[in-house]
PDB file of C-alpha atoms in Angstrom:
ATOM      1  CA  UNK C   1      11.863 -17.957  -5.146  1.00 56.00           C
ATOM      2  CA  UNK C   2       8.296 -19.290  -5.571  1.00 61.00           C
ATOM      3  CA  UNK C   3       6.471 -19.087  -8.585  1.00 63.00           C
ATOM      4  CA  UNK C   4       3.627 -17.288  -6.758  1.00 60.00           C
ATOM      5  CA  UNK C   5       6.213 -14.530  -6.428  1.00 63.00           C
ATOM      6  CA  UNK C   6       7.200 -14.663  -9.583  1.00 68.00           C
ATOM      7  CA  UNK C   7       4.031 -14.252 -11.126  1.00 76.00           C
ATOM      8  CA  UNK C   8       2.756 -11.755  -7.945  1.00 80.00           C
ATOM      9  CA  UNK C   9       5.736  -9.878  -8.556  1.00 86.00           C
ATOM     10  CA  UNK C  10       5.187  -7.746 -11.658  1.00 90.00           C
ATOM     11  CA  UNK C  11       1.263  -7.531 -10.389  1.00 94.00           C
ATOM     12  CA  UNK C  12       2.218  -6.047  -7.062  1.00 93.00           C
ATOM     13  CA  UNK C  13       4.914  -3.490  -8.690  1.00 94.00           C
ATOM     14  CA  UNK C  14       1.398  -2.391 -11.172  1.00 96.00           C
ATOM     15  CA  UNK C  15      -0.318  -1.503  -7.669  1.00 96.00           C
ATOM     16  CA  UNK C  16       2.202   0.359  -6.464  1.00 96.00           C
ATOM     17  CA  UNK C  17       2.376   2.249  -9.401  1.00 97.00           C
ATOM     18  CA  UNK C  18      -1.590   3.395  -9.555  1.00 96.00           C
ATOM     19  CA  UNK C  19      -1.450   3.773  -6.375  1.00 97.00           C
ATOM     20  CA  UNK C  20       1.912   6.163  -6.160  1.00 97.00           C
ATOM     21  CA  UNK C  21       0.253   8.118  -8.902  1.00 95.00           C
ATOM     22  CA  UNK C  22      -3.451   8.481  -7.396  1.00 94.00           C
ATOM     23  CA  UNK C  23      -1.015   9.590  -4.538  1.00 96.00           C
ATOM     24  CA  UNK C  24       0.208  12.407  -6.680  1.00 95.00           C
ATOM     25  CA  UNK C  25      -3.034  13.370  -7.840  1.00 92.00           C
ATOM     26  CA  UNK C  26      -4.385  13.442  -4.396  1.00 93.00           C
ATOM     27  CA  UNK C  27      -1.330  15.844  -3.349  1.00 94.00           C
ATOM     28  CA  UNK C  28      -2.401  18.078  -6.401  1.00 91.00           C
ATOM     29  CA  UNK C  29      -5.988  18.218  -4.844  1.00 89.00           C
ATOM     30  CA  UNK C  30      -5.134  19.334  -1.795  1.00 91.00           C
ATOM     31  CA  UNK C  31      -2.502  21.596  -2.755  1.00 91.00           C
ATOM     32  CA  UNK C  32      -5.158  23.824  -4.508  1.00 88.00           C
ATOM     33  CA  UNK C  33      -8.333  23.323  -2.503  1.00 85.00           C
ATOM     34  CA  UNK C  34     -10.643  25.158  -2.312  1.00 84.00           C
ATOM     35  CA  UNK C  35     -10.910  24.370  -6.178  1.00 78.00           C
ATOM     36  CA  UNK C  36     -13.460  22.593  -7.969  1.00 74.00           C
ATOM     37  CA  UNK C  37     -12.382  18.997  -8.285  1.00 77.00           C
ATOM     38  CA  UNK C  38     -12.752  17.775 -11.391  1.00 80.00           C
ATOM     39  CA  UNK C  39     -15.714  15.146 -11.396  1.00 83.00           C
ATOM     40  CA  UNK C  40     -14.370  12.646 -13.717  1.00 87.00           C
ATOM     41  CA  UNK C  41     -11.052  12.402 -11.547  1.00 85.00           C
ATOM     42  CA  UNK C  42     -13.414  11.952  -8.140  1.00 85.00           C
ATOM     43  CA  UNK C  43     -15.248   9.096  -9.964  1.00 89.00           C
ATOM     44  CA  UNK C  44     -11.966   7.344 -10.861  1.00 91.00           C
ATOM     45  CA  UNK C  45     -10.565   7.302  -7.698  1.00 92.00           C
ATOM     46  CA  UNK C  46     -13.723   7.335  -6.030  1.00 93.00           C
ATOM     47  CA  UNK C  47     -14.535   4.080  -7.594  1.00 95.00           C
ATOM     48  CA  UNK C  48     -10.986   2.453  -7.479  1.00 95.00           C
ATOM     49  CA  UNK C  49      -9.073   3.155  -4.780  1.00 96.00           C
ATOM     50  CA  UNK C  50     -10.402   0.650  -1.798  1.00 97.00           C
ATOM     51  CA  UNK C  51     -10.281  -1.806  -4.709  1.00 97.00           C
ATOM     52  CA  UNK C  52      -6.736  -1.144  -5.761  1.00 97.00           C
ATOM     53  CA  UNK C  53      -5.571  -1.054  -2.116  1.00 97.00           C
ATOM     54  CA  UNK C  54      -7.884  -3.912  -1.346  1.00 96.00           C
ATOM     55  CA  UNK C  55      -5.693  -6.237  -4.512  1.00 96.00           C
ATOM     56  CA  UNK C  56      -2.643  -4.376  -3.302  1.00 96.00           C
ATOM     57  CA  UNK C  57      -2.958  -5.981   0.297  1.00 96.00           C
ATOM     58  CA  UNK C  58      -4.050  -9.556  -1.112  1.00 94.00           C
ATOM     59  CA  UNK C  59      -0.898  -9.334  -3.070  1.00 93.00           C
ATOM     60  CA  UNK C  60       1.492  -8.292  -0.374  1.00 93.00           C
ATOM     61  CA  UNK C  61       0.262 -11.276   1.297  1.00 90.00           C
ATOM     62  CA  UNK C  62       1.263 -13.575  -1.427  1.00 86.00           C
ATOM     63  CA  UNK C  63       4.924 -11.463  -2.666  1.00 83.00           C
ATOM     64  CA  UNK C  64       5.732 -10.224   0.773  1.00 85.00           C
ATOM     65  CA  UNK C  65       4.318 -12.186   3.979  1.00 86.00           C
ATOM     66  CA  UNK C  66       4.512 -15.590   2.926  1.00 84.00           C
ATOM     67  CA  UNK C  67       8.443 -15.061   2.587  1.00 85.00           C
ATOM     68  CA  UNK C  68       9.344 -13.208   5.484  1.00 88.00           C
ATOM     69  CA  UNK C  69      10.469 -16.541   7.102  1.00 85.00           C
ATOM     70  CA  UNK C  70      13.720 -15.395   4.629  1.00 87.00           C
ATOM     71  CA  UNK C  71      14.515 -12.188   6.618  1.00 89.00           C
ATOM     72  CA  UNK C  72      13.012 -13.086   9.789  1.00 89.00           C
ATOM     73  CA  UNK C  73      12.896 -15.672  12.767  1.00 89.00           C
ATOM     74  CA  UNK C  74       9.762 -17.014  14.063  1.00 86.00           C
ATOM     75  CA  UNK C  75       9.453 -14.480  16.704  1.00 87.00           C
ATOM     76  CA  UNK C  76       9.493 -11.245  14.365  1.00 90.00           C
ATOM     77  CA  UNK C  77       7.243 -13.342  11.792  1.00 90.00           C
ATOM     78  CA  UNK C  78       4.681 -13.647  14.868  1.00 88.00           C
ATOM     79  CA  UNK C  79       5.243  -9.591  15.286  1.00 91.00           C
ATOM     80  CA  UNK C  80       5.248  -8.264  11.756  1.00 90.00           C
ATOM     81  CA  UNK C  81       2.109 -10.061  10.939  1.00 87.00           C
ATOM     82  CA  UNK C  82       0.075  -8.170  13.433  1.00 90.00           C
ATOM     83  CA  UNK C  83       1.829  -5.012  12.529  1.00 92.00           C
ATOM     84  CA  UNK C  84       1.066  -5.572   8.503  1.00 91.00           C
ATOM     85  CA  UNK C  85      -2.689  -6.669   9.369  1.00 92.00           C
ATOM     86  CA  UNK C  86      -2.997  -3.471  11.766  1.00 93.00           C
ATOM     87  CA  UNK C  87      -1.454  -1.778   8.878  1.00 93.00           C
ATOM     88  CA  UNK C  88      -4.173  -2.967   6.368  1.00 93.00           C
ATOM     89  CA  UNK C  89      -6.701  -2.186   8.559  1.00 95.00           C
ATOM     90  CA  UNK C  90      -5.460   1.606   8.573  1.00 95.00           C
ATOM     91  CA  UNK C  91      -4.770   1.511   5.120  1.00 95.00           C
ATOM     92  CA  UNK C  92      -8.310   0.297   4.388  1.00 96.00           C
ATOM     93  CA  UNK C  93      -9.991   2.424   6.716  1.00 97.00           C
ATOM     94  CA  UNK C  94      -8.130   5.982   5.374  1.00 97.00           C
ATOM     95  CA  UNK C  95      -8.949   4.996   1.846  1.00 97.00           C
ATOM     96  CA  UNK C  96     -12.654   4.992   2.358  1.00 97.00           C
ATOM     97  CA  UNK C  97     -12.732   8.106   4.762  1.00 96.00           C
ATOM     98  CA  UNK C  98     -10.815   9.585   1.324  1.00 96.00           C
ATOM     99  CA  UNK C  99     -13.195   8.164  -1.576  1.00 96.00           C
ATOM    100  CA  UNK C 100     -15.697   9.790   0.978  1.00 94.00           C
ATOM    101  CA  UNK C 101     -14.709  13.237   1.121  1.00 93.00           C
ATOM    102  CA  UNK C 102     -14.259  13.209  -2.274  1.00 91.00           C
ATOM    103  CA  UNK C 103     -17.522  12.021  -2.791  1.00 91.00           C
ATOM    104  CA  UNK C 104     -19.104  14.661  -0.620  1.00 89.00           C
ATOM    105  CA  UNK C 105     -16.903  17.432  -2.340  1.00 86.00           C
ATOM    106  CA  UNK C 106     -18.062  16.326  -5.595  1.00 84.00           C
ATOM    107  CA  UNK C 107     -21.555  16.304  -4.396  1.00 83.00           C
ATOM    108  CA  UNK C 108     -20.767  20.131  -3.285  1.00 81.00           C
ATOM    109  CA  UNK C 109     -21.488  18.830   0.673  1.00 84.00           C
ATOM    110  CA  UNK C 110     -18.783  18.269   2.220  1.00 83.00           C
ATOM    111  CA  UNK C 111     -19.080  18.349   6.349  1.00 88.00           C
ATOM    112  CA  UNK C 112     -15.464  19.238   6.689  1.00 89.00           C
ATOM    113  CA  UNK C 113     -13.552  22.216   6.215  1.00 91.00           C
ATOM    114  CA  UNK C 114     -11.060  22.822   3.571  1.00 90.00           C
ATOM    115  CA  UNK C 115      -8.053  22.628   5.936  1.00 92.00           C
ATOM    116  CA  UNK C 116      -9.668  19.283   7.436  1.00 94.00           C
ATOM    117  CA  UNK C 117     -10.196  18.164   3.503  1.00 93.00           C
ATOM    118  CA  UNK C 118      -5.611  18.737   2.723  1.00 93.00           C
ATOM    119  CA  UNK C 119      -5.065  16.938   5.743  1.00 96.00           C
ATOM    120  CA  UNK C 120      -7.019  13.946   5.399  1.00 96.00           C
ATOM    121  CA  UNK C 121      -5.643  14.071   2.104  1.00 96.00           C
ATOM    122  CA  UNK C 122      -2.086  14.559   3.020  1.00 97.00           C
ATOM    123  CA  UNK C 123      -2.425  11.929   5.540  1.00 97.00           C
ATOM    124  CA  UNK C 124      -3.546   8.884   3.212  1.00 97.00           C
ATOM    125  CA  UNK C 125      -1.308   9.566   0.551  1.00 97.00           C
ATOM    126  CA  UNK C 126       2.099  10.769   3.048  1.00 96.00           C
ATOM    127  CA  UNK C 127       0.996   7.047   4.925  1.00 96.00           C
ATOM    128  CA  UNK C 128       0.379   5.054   1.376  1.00 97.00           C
ATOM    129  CA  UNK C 129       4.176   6.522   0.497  1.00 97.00           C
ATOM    130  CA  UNK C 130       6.378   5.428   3.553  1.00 96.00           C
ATOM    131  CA  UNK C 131       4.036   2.258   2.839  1.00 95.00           C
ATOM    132  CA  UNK C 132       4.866   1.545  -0.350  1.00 96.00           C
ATOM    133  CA  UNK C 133       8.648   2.308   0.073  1.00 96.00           C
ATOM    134  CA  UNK C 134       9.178  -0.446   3.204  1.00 94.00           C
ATOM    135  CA  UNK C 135       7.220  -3.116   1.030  1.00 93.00           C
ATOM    136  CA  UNK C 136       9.954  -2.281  -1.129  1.00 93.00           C
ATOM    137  CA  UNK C 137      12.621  -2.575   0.565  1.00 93.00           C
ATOM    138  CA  UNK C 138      11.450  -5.844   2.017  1.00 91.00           C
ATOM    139  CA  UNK C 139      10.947  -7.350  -0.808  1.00 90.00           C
ATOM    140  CA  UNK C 140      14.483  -6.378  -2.034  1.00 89.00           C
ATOM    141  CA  UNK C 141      15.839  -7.892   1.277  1.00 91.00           C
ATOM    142  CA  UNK C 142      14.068 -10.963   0.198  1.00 88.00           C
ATOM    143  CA  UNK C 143      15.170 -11.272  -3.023  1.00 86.00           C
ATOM    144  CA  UNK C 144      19.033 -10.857  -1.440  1.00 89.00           C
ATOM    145  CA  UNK C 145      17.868 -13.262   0.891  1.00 86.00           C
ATOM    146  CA  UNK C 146      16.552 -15.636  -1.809  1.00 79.00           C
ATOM    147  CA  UNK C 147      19.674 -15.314  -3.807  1.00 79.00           C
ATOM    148  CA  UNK C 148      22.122 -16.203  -1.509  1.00 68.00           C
ATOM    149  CA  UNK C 149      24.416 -19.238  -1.341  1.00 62.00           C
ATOM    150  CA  UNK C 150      23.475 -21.885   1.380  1.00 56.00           C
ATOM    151  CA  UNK C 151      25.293 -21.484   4.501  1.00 57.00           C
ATOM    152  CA  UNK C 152      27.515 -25.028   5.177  1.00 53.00           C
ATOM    153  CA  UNK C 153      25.578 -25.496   7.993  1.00 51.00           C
ATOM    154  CA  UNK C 154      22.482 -25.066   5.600  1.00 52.00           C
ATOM    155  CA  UNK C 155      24.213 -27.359   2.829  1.00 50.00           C
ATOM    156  CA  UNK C 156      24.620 -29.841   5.460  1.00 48.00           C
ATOM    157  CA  UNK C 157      20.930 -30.323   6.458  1.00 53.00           C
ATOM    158  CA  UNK C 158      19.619 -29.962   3.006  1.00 53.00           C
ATOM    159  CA  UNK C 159      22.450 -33.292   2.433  1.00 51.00           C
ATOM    160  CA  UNK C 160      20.794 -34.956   4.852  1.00 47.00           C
TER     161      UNK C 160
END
């Protein structure tokens, strides 16, 4: 394993964290809307989400893409790197429609209903989820990947 995933690693697992429990806080909102939303929890995620998600992403690059070649042949490397950039792009995009209608519920504006409000809720944070837990498990079939002895075929080559 590189030392770029080694020192990603631990940084990457942080994200994943914050961003599993902004998830959870994001549930709670939408669970009991209509509600007042407490202002000081808008700001927060208001102001750190697209960030988080934006080092989360920059990260996966470095843990995740750059050793897919371990799981994968150069065909599906070709085809999971426009799936995971499509995937950012989603990502990115859902986070700021959500710091958005936070902002405009906070502001005591907001264009969309309540119903519209859960759902684009539920929607970021079900997506982030299933997100979160593939990264996972790809990393973990990296780090089987990484671990395991060299092939004879494999010995051979590196002999030569």
């Amino acid at each position: 394993m590189t030392k770029t995933f080694s020192k990603c690693f631990p940084e990457l697992e942080a994200c994943y964290g914050q961003l599993i429990a902004w998830c959870d806080l994001l549930e709670a909102i939408a669970d009991f809307l209509p509600c007042h939303v407490d202002e000081r929890l808008c700001d927060t995620i208001t102001n750190g989400l697209v960030p988080l998600l934006r080092t989360t992403h920059w990260l996966e690059e470095q843990v995740v893409s750059t050793h897919l070649g371990l799981i994968m042949d150069d065909d599906e490397l070709a085809e999971a790197a426009d799936r995971r950039r499509t995937s950012r792009l989603w990502d990115a995009d859902a986070a700021q429609e959500v710091v958005d209608a936070l902002c405009e519920l906070k502001a005591g504006r907001c264009h969309l209903s309540w119903d519209a409000v859960g759902y684009l809720l539920r929607s970021f944070f079900c997506s982030m989820r299933r997100h979160i837990k593939a990264e996972r498990e790809i990393v973990g079939q990296i780090l089987k990947a990484s671990v395991r002895p060299a092939t004879p075929a494999e010995t051979v080559i590196e002999a030569a």
